[in-house]
Short mmCIF file of N, CA, C and O in Angstrom, two decimals:
data_model
loop_
_atom_site.label_atom_id
_atom_site.label_comp_id
_atom_site.label_asym_id
_atom_site.label_seq_id
_atom_site.Cartn_x
_atom_site.Cartn_y
_atom_site.Cartn_z
N MET A 83 83.94 -88.32 -34.49
CA MET A 83 83.16 -88.66 -33.32
C MET A 83 82.31 -87.45 -32.93
O MET A 83 82.80 -86.34 -32.85
N VAL A 84 81.06 -87.70 -32.67
CA VAL A 84 80.14 -86.64 -32.28
C VAL A 84 80.07 -86.59 -30.77
O VAL A 84 79.84 -87.59 -30.10
N ARG A 85 80.32 -85.41 -30.25
CA ARG A 85 80.22 -85.24 -28.80
C ARG A 85 78.87 -84.62 -28.47
O ARG A 85 78.54 -83.54 -28.93
N ARG A 86 78.10 -85.33 -27.69
CA ARG A 86 76.77 -84.84 -27.32
C ARG A 86 76.86 -84.16 -25.97
O ARG A 86 77.40 -84.71 -25.03
N GLU A 87 76.28 -83.00 -25.92
CA GLU A 87 76.20 -82.30 -24.65
C GLU A 87 74.77 -82.37 -24.15
O GLU A 87 73.85 -82.01 -24.87
N VAL A 88 74.64 -82.84 -22.96
CA VAL A 88 73.32 -82.97 -22.36
C VAL A 88 73.02 -81.67 -21.63
O VAL A 88 73.81 -81.19 -20.84
N VAL A 89 71.88 -81.12 -21.93
CA VAL A 89 71.46 -79.88 -21.27
C VAL A 89 70.15 -80.12 -20.56
O VAL A 89 69.43 -81.07 -20.84
N GLY A 90 69.84 -79.27 -19.66
CA GLY A 90 68.58 -79.39 -18.93
C GLY A 90 68.84 -79.68 -17.47
O GLY A 90 69.98 -79.84 -17.03
N ALA A 91 67.79 -79.78 -16.74
CA ALA A 91 67.91 -79.91 -15.29
C ALA A 91 67.93 -81.37 -14.84
O ALA A 91 68.27 -81.65 -13.71
N HIS A 92 67.55 -82.31 -15.69
CA HIS A 92 67.55 -83.74 -15.36
C HIS A 92 66.64 -84.07 -14.19
O HIS A 92 67.00 -84.82 -13.30
N TYR A 93 65.46 -83.50 -14.14
CA TYR A 93 64.54 -83.75 -13.05
C TYR A 93 63.63 -84.94 -13.33
O TYR A 93 62.97 -85.44 -12.43
N GLY A 94 63.57 -85.39 -14.56
CA GLY A 94 62.60 -86.35 -15.05
C GLY A 94 62.17 -87.47 -14.12
O GLY A 94 61.09 -87.43 -13.54
N LEU A 95 62.98 -88.50 -13.97
CA LEU A 95 62.58 -89.68 -13.22
C LEU A 95 62.36 -89.37 -11.75
O LEU A 95 61.40 -89.82 -11.14
N ARG A 96 63.24 -88.58 -11.17
CA ARG A 96 63.12 -88.25 -9.75
C ARG A 96 61.81 -87.53 -9.45
O ARG A 96 61.10 -87.87 -8.50
N ASP A 97 61.47 -86.57 -10.26
CA ASP A 97 60.23 -85.82 -10.03
C ASP A 97 59.00 -86.65 -10.36
O ASP A 97 57.97 -86.54 -9.69
N TRP A 98 59.09 -87.48 -11.39
CA TRP A 98 57.98 -88.37 -11.71
C TRP A 98 57.70 -89.29 -10.53
O TRP A 98 56.56 -89.47 -10.11
N LEU A 99 58.76 -89.86 -9.95
CA LEU A 99 58.62 -90.74 -8.81
C LEU A 99 58.12 -89.98 -7.58
O LEU A 99 57.25 -90.47 -6.85
N ALA A 100 58.63 -88.77 -7.35
CA ALA A 100 58.20 -87.96 -6.21
C ALA A 100 56.71 -87.63 -6.32
O ALA A 100 55.98 -87.68 -5.32
N GLN A 101 56.25 -87.32 -7.52
CA GLN A 101 54.82 -87.01 -7.66
C GLN A 101 53.97 -88.24 -7.42
O GLN A 101 52.89 -88.15 -6.84
N ARG A 102 54.43 -89.40 -7.83
CA ARG A 102 53.66 -90.63 -7.59
C ARG A 102 53.64 -90.96 -6.10
O ARG A 102 52.60 -91.34 -5.56
N ILE A 103 54.76 -90.80 -5.42
CA ILE A 103 54.83 -91.09 -3.98
C ILE A 103 53.95 -90.12 -3.20
O ILE A 103 53.20 -90.53 -2.32
N THR A 104 54.04 -88.83 -3.53
CA THR A 104 53.20 -87.86 -2.82
C THR A 104 51.72 -88.11 -3.10
O THR A 104 50.89 -87.91 -2.21
N ALA A 105 51.39 -88.54 -4.30
CA ALA A 105 49.99 -88.85 -4.61
C ALA A 105 49.51 -90.04 -3.79
O ALA A 105 48.37 -90.04 -3.30
N VAL A 106 50.35 -91.04 -3.59
CA VAL A 106 49.97 -92.20 -2.77
C VAL A 106 49.79 -91.76 -1.32
O VAL A 106 48.83 -92.18 -0.66
N VAL A 107 50.69 -90.92 -0.81
CA VAL A 107 50.56 -90.41 0.57
C VAL A 107 49.24 -89.65 0.71
O VAL A 107 48.51 -89.84 1.70
N MET A 108 48.90 -88.82 -0.26
CA MET A 108 47.65 -88.06 -0.19
C MET A 108 46.43 -88.98 -0.26
O MET A 108 45.44 -88.76 0.45
N ALA A 109 46.50 -90.02 -1.07
CA ALA A 109 45.38 -90.97 -1.16
C ALA A 109 45.20 -91.74 0.15
O ALA A 109 44.06 -91.91 0.62
N ILE A 110 46.29 -92.18 0.75
CA ILE A 110 46.21 -92.90 2.02
C ILE A 110 45.64 -91.99 3.11
O ILE A 110 44.79 -92.41 3.90
N TYR A 111 46.09 -90.74 3.14
CA TYR A 111 45.57 -89.81 4.14
C TYR A 111 44.07 -89.58 3.93
O TYR A 111 43.31 -89.51 4.90
N THR A 112 43.65 -89.45 2.69
CA THR A 112 42.24 -89.25 2.40
C THR A 112 41.41 -90.42 2.92
O THR A 112 40.33 -90.22 3.52
N LEU A 113 41.91 -91.62 2.71
CA LEU A 113 41.20 -92.80 3.23
C LEU A 113 41.20 -92.81 4.77
O LEU A 113 40.19 -93.15 5.38
N LEU A 114 42.33 -92.44 5.38
CA LEU A 114 42.41 -92.36 6.84
C LEU A 114 41.42 -91.34 7.39
O LEU A 114 40.71 -91.62 8.35
N LEU A 115 41.35 -90.19 6.76
CA LEU A 115 40.42 -89.15 7.21
C LEU A 115 38.97 -89.60 7.02
O LEU A 115 38.12 -89.39 7.90
N ALA A 116 38.68 -90.23 5.89
CA ALA A 116 37.32 -90.73 5.66
C ALA A 116 36.94 -91.79 6.69
O ALA A 116 35.82 -91.78 7.22
N LEU A 117 37.88 -92.67 7.01
CA LEU A 117 37.63 -93.68 8.04
C LEU A 117 37.42 -93.04 9.40
O LEU A 117 36.51 -93.42 10.15
N ALA A 118 38.24 -92.06 9.73
CA ALA A 118 38.10 -91.38 11.02
C ALA A 118 36.75 -90.67 11.12
O ALA A 118 36.09 -90.72 12.15
N LEU A 119 36.35 -90.01 10.05
CA LEU A 119 35.06 -89.31 10.07
C LEU A 119 33.89 -90.27 10.07
O LEU A 119 32.83 -89.97 10.63
N ALA A 120 34.07 -91.44 9.47
CA ALA A 120 32.99 -92.43 9.46
C ALA A 120 32.80 -93.06 10.83
O ALA A 120 31.68 -93.48 11.17
N THR A 121 33.85 -93.12 11.63
CA THR A 121 33.74 -93.75 12.95
C THR A 121 33.36 -92.77 14.05
O THR A 121 33.04 -93.20 15.15
N VAL A 122 33.37 -91.48 13.74
CA VAL A 122 32.97 -90.48 14.73
C VAL A 122 31.46 -90.53 14.88
O VAL A 122 30.74 -90.51 13.88
N PRO A 123 30.96 -90.60 16.14
CA PRO A 123 29.50 -90.70 16.31
C PRO A 123 28.74 -89.50 15.77
O PRO A 123 27.65 -89.66 15.22
N ALA A 124 29.29 -88.31 15.94
CA ALA A 124 28.64 -87.10 15.43
C ALA A 124 29.73 -86.12 15.03
O ALA A 124 30.76 -86.02 15.70
N ILE A 125 29.49 -85.41 13.98
CA ILE A 125 30.47 -84.40 13.57
C ILE A 125 30.03 -83.06 14.15
O ILE A 125 29.35 -82.27 13.51
N ASP A 126 30.42 -82.86 15.40
CA ASP A 126 30.17 -81.59 16.06
C ASP A 126 31.52 -81.08 16.57
O ASP A 126 32.55 -81.70 16.39
N PHE A 127 31.51 -79.93 17.20
CA PHE A 127 32.76 -79.30 17.62
C PHE A 127 33.54 -80.18 18.59
O PHE A 127 34.76 -80.29 18.47
N LEU A 128 32.88 -80.80 19.52
CA LEU A 128 33.56 -81.63 20.52
C LEU A 128 34.30 -82.79 19.85
O LEU A 128 35.50 -82.98 20.09
N HIS A 129 33.61 -83.55 19.02
CA HIS A 129 34.25 -84.69 18.37
C HIS A 129 35.33 -84.25 17.38
O HIS A 129 36.36 -84.90 17.23
N TRP A 130 35.07 -83.15 16.69
CA TRP A 130 36.04 -82.62 15.74
C TRP A 130 37.32 -82.20 16.44
O TRP A 130 38.42 -82.51 16.00
N SER A 131 37.19 -81.48 17.57
CA SER A 131 38.39 -81.04 18.30
C SER A 131 39.14 -82.21 18.92
O SER A 131 40.37 -82.21 18.95
N VAL A 132 38.42 -83.24 19.39
CA VAL A 132 39.09 -84.43 19.93
C VAL A 132 39.86 -85.14 18.83
O VAL A 132 40.99 -85.60 19.04
N LEU A 133 39.28 -85.23 17.65
CA LEU A 133 39.95 -85.87 16.52
C LEU A 133 41.27 -85.17 16.19
O LEU A 133 42.29 -85.81 15.98
N TRP A 134 41.27 -83.85 16.21
CA TRP A 134 42.48 -83.11 15.84
C TRP A 134 43.46 -82.98 16.99
O TRP A 134 44.58 -82.51 16.78
N LYS A 135 43.10 -83.38 18.19
CA LYS A 135 44.06 -83.40 19.30
C LYS A 135 44.89 -84.68 19.31
O LYS A 135 45.90 -84.76 19.99
N LEU A 136 44.46 -85.69 18.56
CA LEU A 136 45.22 -86.93 18.49
C LEU A 136 46.52 -86.68 17.73
O LEU A 136 46.51 -86.16 16.61
N PRO A 137 47.67 -87.06 18.34
CA PRO A 137 48.95 -86.83 17.65
C PRO A 137 49.05 -87.52 16.29
O PRO A 137 49.60 -86.95 15.35
N VAL A 138 48.49 -88.72 16.17
CA VAL A 138 48.57 -89.42 14.89
C VAL A 138 47.86 -88.63 13.79
O VAL A 138 48.32 -88.58 12.65
N MET A 139 46.75 -87.99 14.13
CA MET A 139 46.02 -87.21 13.14
C MET A 139 46.80 -85.95 12.76
O MET A 139 46.85 -85.58 11.58
N ARG A 140 47.42 -85.32 13.74
CA ARG A 140 48.21 -84.12 13.45
C ARG A 140 49.43 -84.45 12.58
O ARG A 140 49.70 -83.76 11.61
N TYR A 141 50.16 -85.50 12.95
CA TYR A 141 51.34 -85.87 12.17
C TYR A 141 50.96 -86.34 10.77
O TYR A 141 51.64 -86.01 9.79
N ALA A 142 49.88 -87.08 10.66
CA ALA A 142 49.41 -87.53 9.35
C ALA A 142 49.01 -86.32 8.50
O ALA A 142 49.29 -86.29 7.29
N THR A 143 48.39 -85.34 9.12
CA THR A 143 47.99 -84.14 8.39
C THR A 143 49.20 -83.34 7.94
O THR A 143 49.23 -82.82 6.82
N VAL A 144 50.21 -83.23 8.80
CA VAL A 144 51.43 -82.53 8.40
C VAL A 144 52.09 -83.25 7.22
O VAL A 144 52.53 -82.62 6.25
N LEU A 145 52.18 -84.57 7.30
CA LEU A 145 52.75 -85.34 6.19
C LEU A 145 51.94 -85.13 4.92
O LEU A 145 52.50 -84.95 3.83
N PHE A 146 50.63 -85.14 5.04
CA PHE A 146 49.75 -84.90 3.90
C PHE A 146 50.00 -83.51 3.30
O PHE A 146 50.16 -83.38 2.08
N LEU A 147 50.05 -82.50 4.15
CA LEU A 147 50.23 -81.14 3.65
C LEU A 147 51.61 -80.95 3.01
O LEU A 147 51.73 -80.29 1.98
N LEU A 148 52.65 -81.52 3.61
CA LEU A 148 53.97 -81.44 3.00
C LEU A 148 53.99 -82.15 1.64
O LEU A 148 54.63 -81.68 0.70
N SER A 149 53.26 -83.25 1.56
CA SER A 149 53.15 -83.95 0.27
C SER A 149 52.42 -83.08 -0.75
O SER A 149 52.82 -83.01 -1.92
N VAL A 150 51.36 -82.41 -0.32
CA VAL A 150 50.62 -81.52 -1.22
C VAL A 150 51.53 -80.39 -1.70
O VAL A 150 51.57 -80.08 -2.91
N TYR A 151 52.29 -79.79 -0.78
CA TYR A 151 53.14 -78.66 -1.16
C TYR A 151 54.26 -79.09 -2.09
O TYR A 151 54.57 -78.40 -3.07
N TYR A 152 54.87 -80.25 -1.83
CA TYR A 152 55.94 -80.72 -2.71
C TYR A 152 55.38 -81.12 -4.08
O TYR A 152 55.97 -80.82 -5.12
N HIS A 153 54.23 -81.77 -4.07
CA HIS A 153 53.54 -82.16 -5.31
C HIS A 153 53.22 -80.90 -6.13
O HIS A 153 53.44 -80.88 -7.35
N ALA A 154 52.72 -79.89 -5.46
CA ALA A 154 52.38 -78.64 -6.14
C ALA A 154 53.64 -77.96 -6.69
O ALA A 154 53.64 -77.44 -7.81
N TRP A 155 54.72 -77.97 -5.90
CA TRP A 155 55.96 -77.34 -6.36
C TRP A 155 56.46 -77.99 -7.64
O TRP A 155 56.84 -77.30 -8.60
N ILE A 156 56.46 -79.31 -7.68
CA ILE A 156 56.95 -80.00 -8.88
C ILE A 156 56.07 -79.64 -10.08
O ILE A 156 56.59 -79.32 -11.16
N GLY A 157 54.78 -79.66 -9.91
CA GLY A 157 53.88 -79.34 -11.01
C GLY A 157 54.01 -77.91 -11.50
O GLY A 157 54.14 -77.65 -12.70
N VAL A 158 54.03 -76.96 -10.57
CA VAL A 158 54.11 -75.55 -10.95
C VAL A 158 55.48 -75.25 -11.55
O VAL A 158 55.59 -74.53 -12.54
N ARG A 159 56.54 -75.83 -10.97
CA ARG A 159 57.89 -75.62 -11.52
C ARG A 159 57.99 -76.13 -12.95
O ARG A 159 58.56 -75.47 -13.81
N ASP A 160 57.41 -77.29 -13.21
CA ASP A 160 57.45 -77.83 -14.57
C ASP A 160 56.66 -76.96 -15.55
O ASP A 160 57.09 -76.76 -16.69
N ILE A 161 55.53 -76.45 -15.11
CA ILE A 161 54.74 -75.55 -15.97
C ILE A 161 55.53 -74.28 -16.27
O ILE A 161 55.62 -73.84 -17.41
N ILE A 162 56.13 -73.70 -15.22
CA ILE A 162 56.93 -72.49 -15.42
C ILE A 162 58.12 -72.78 -16.33
O ILE A 162 58.43 -72.01 -17.24
N MET A 163 58.78 -73.92 -16.10
CA MET A 163 59.94 -74.29 -16.91
C MET A 163 59.56 -74.45 -18.39
O MET A 163 60.32 -74.08 -19.28
N ASP A 164 58.37 -74.99 -18.64
CA ASP A 164 57.94 -75.24 -20.01
C ASP A 164 57.47 -73.98 -20.73
O ASP A 164 57.70 -73.84 -21.94
N TYR A 165 56.81 -73.07 -20.03
CA TYR A 165 56.13 -71.98 -20.71
C TYR A 165 56.72 -70.59 -20.50
O TYR A 165 56.38 -69.68 -21.24
N VAL A 166 57.57 -70.42 -19.50
CA VAL A 166 58.17 -69.10 -19.27
C VAL A 166 59.61 -69.16 -19.75
O VAL A 166 60.44 -69.85 -19.17
N LYS A 167 59.90 -68.44 -20.81
CA LYS A 167 61.22 -68.51 -21.44
C LYS A 167 62.20 -67.47 -20.89
O LYS A 167 63.40 -67.67 -20.93
N ASP A 168 61.70 -66.35 -20.40
CA ASP A 168 62.57 -65.30 -19.87
C ASP A 168 63.16 -65.74 -18.53
O ASP A 168 62.40 -65.98 -17.58
N PRO A 169 64.50 -65.82 -18.41
CA PRO A 169 65.10 -66.31 -17.17
C PRO A 169 64.79 -65.43 -15.94
O PRO A 169 64.60 -65.95 -14.84
N GLY A 170 64.72 -64.14 -16.12
CA GLY A 170 64.42 -63.25 -15.00
C GLY A 170 63.01 -63.45 -14.47
O GLY A 170 62.79 -63.53 -13.26
N LEU A 171 62.07 -63.54 -15.39
CA LEU A 171 60.68 -63.77 -14.99
C LEU A 171 60.53 -65.16 -14.38
O LEU A 171 59.83 -65.34 -13.38
N ARG A 172 61.22 -66.14 -14.95
CA ARG A 172 61.16 -67.51 -14.43
C ARG A 172 61.67 -67.55 -12.99
O ARG A 172 61.04 -68.14 -12.11
N LEU A 173 62.80 -66.90 -12.74
CA LEU A 173 63.35 -66.86 -11.38
C LEU A 173 62.41 -66.15 -10.42
O LEU A 173 62.20 -66.60 -9.29
N THR A 174 61.83 -65.06 -10.87
CA THR A 174 60.88 -64.32 -10.03
C THR A 174 59.68 -65.19 -9.67
O THR A 174 59.25 -65.23 -8.51
N LEU A 175 59.16 -65.92 -10.64
CA LEU A 175 58.02 -66.80 -10.37
C LEU A 175 58.41 -67.94 -9.43
O LEU A 175 57.64 -68.31 -8.55
N TYR A 176 59.61 -68.49 -9.62
CA TYR A 176 60.08 -69.54 -8.71
C TYR A 176 60.13 -69.03 -7.27
O TYR A 176 59.67 -69.70 -6.36
N VAL A 177 60.71 -67.86 -7.09
CA VAL A 177 60.83 -67.29 -5.74
C VAL A 177 59.46 -67.03 -5.15
O VAL A 177 59.21 -67.33 -3.97
N PHE A 178 58.55 -66.51 -5.94
CA PHE A 178 57.20 -66.23 -5.46
C PHE A 178 56.49 -67.53 -5.06
O PHE A 178 55.88 -67.60 -3.98
N VAL A 179 56.58 -68.56 -5.88
CA VAL A 179 55.90 -69.83 -5.59
C VAL A 179 56.52 -70.49 -4.36
O VAL A 179 55.81 -70.97 -3.47
N ILE A 180 57.84 -70.51 -4.27
CA ILE A 180 58.50 -71.11 -3.10
C ILE A 180 58.12 -70.35 -1.84
O ILE A 180 57.81 -70.96 -0.81
N GLY A 181 58.12 -69.02 -1.92
CA GLY A 181 57.73 -68.22 -0.76
C GLY A 181 56.31 -68.51 -0.32
O GLY A 181 56.03 -68.66 0.88
N ALA A 182 55.40 -68.61 -1.28
CA ALA A 182 54.00 -68.91 -0.95
C ALA A 182 53.88 -70.28 -0.31
O ALA A 182 53.19 -70.45 0.70
N LEU A 183 54.55 -71.29 -0.86
CA LEU A 183 54.46 -72.64 -0.31
C LEU A 183 55.06 -72.74 1.09
O LEU A 183 54.52 -73.44 1.95
N VAL A 184 56.15 -72.03 1.32
CA VAL A 184 56.74 -72.02 2.67
C VAL A 184 55.79 -71.34 3.65
O VAL A 184 55.60 -71.82 4.78
N CYS A 185 55.19 -70.23 3.24
CA CYS A 185 54.21 -69.55 4.11
C CYS A 185 53.03 -70.47 4.41
O CYS A 185 52.56 -70.52 5.55
N TYR A 186 52.55 -71.20 3.41
CA TYR A 186 51.45 -72.13 3.63
C TYR A 186 51.84 -73.23 4.60
O TYR A 186 51.05 -73.63 5.45
N ALA A 187 53.07 -73.73 4.49
CA ALA A 187 53.53 -74.79 5.38
C ALA A 187 53.61 -74.30 6.82
O ALA A 187 53.16 -74.97 7.75
N VAL A 188 54.17 -73.12 7.02
CA VAL A 188 54.26 -72.55 8.37
C VAL A 188 52.87 -72.29 8.93
O VAL A 188 52.58 -72.60 10.10
N TRP A 189 52.00 -71.76 8.13
CA TRP A 189 50.64 -71.48 8.55
C TRP A 189 49.91 -72.77 8.92
O TRP A 189 49.16 -72.82 9.90
N SER A 190 50.14 -73.83 8.16
CA SER A 190 49.51 -75.13 8.47
C SER A 190 49.94 -75.65 9.82
O SER A 190 49.11 -76.15 10.59
N VAL A 191 51.22 -75.55 10.11
CA VAL A 191 51.72 -76.01 11.41
C VAL A 191 51.13 -75.15 12.53
O VAL A 191 50.74 -75.67 13.59
N GLN A 192 51.04 -73.86 12.31
CA GLN A 192 50.42 -72.98 13.31
C GLN A 192 48.97 -73.37 13.56
O GLN A 192 48.52 -73.37 14.71
N ILE A 193 48.25 -73.69 12.54
CA ILE A 193 46.85 -74.07 12.70
C ILE A 193 46.73 -75.40 13.46
O ILE A 193 45.94 -75.53 14.38
N LEU A 194 47.56 -76.38 13.08
CA LEU A 194 47.46 -77.71 13.69
C LEU A 194 47.90 -77.73 15.15
O LEU A 194 47.34 -78.45 15.96
N TRP A 195 48.92 -76.98 15.48
CA TRP A 195 49.43 -77.01 16.85
C TRP A 195 49.05 -75.76 17.64
O TRP A 195 49.47 -75.62 18.78
N GLY A 196 48.28 -74.89 17.06
CA GLY A 196 47.79 -73.73 17.80
C GLY A 196 48.88 -72.81 18.28
O GLY A 196 48.80 -72.26 19.37
N LEU A 197 49.93 -72.65 17.48
CA LEU A 197 51.07 -71.77 17.88
C LEU A 197 50.75 -70.33 17.65
O LEU A 197 50.09 -69.93 16.79
#
């Protein structure tokens, strides 16, 4: 009897599905933003600031940005996993990418809510 040992991280289906879901969220947000900009009478500072004061726009933007960051993490992690063979360098790159994405997420919230 041959005993097969499965190796690897087993991210396949879950990450494939996560990337598809985040892509759909980003597409819906893009359509929402295009619709919002099409209905604004003029794109000047006053109308732009009123648009971003709406809670629905802020929450939709946060959801969009979190989707972008998670989508990016899956893609970059897979690229690093495929092409970087040294475990130390791979871990260093993971930490750097995660740190950058967390900083981007915090910065996005600061921008949207003016913290």
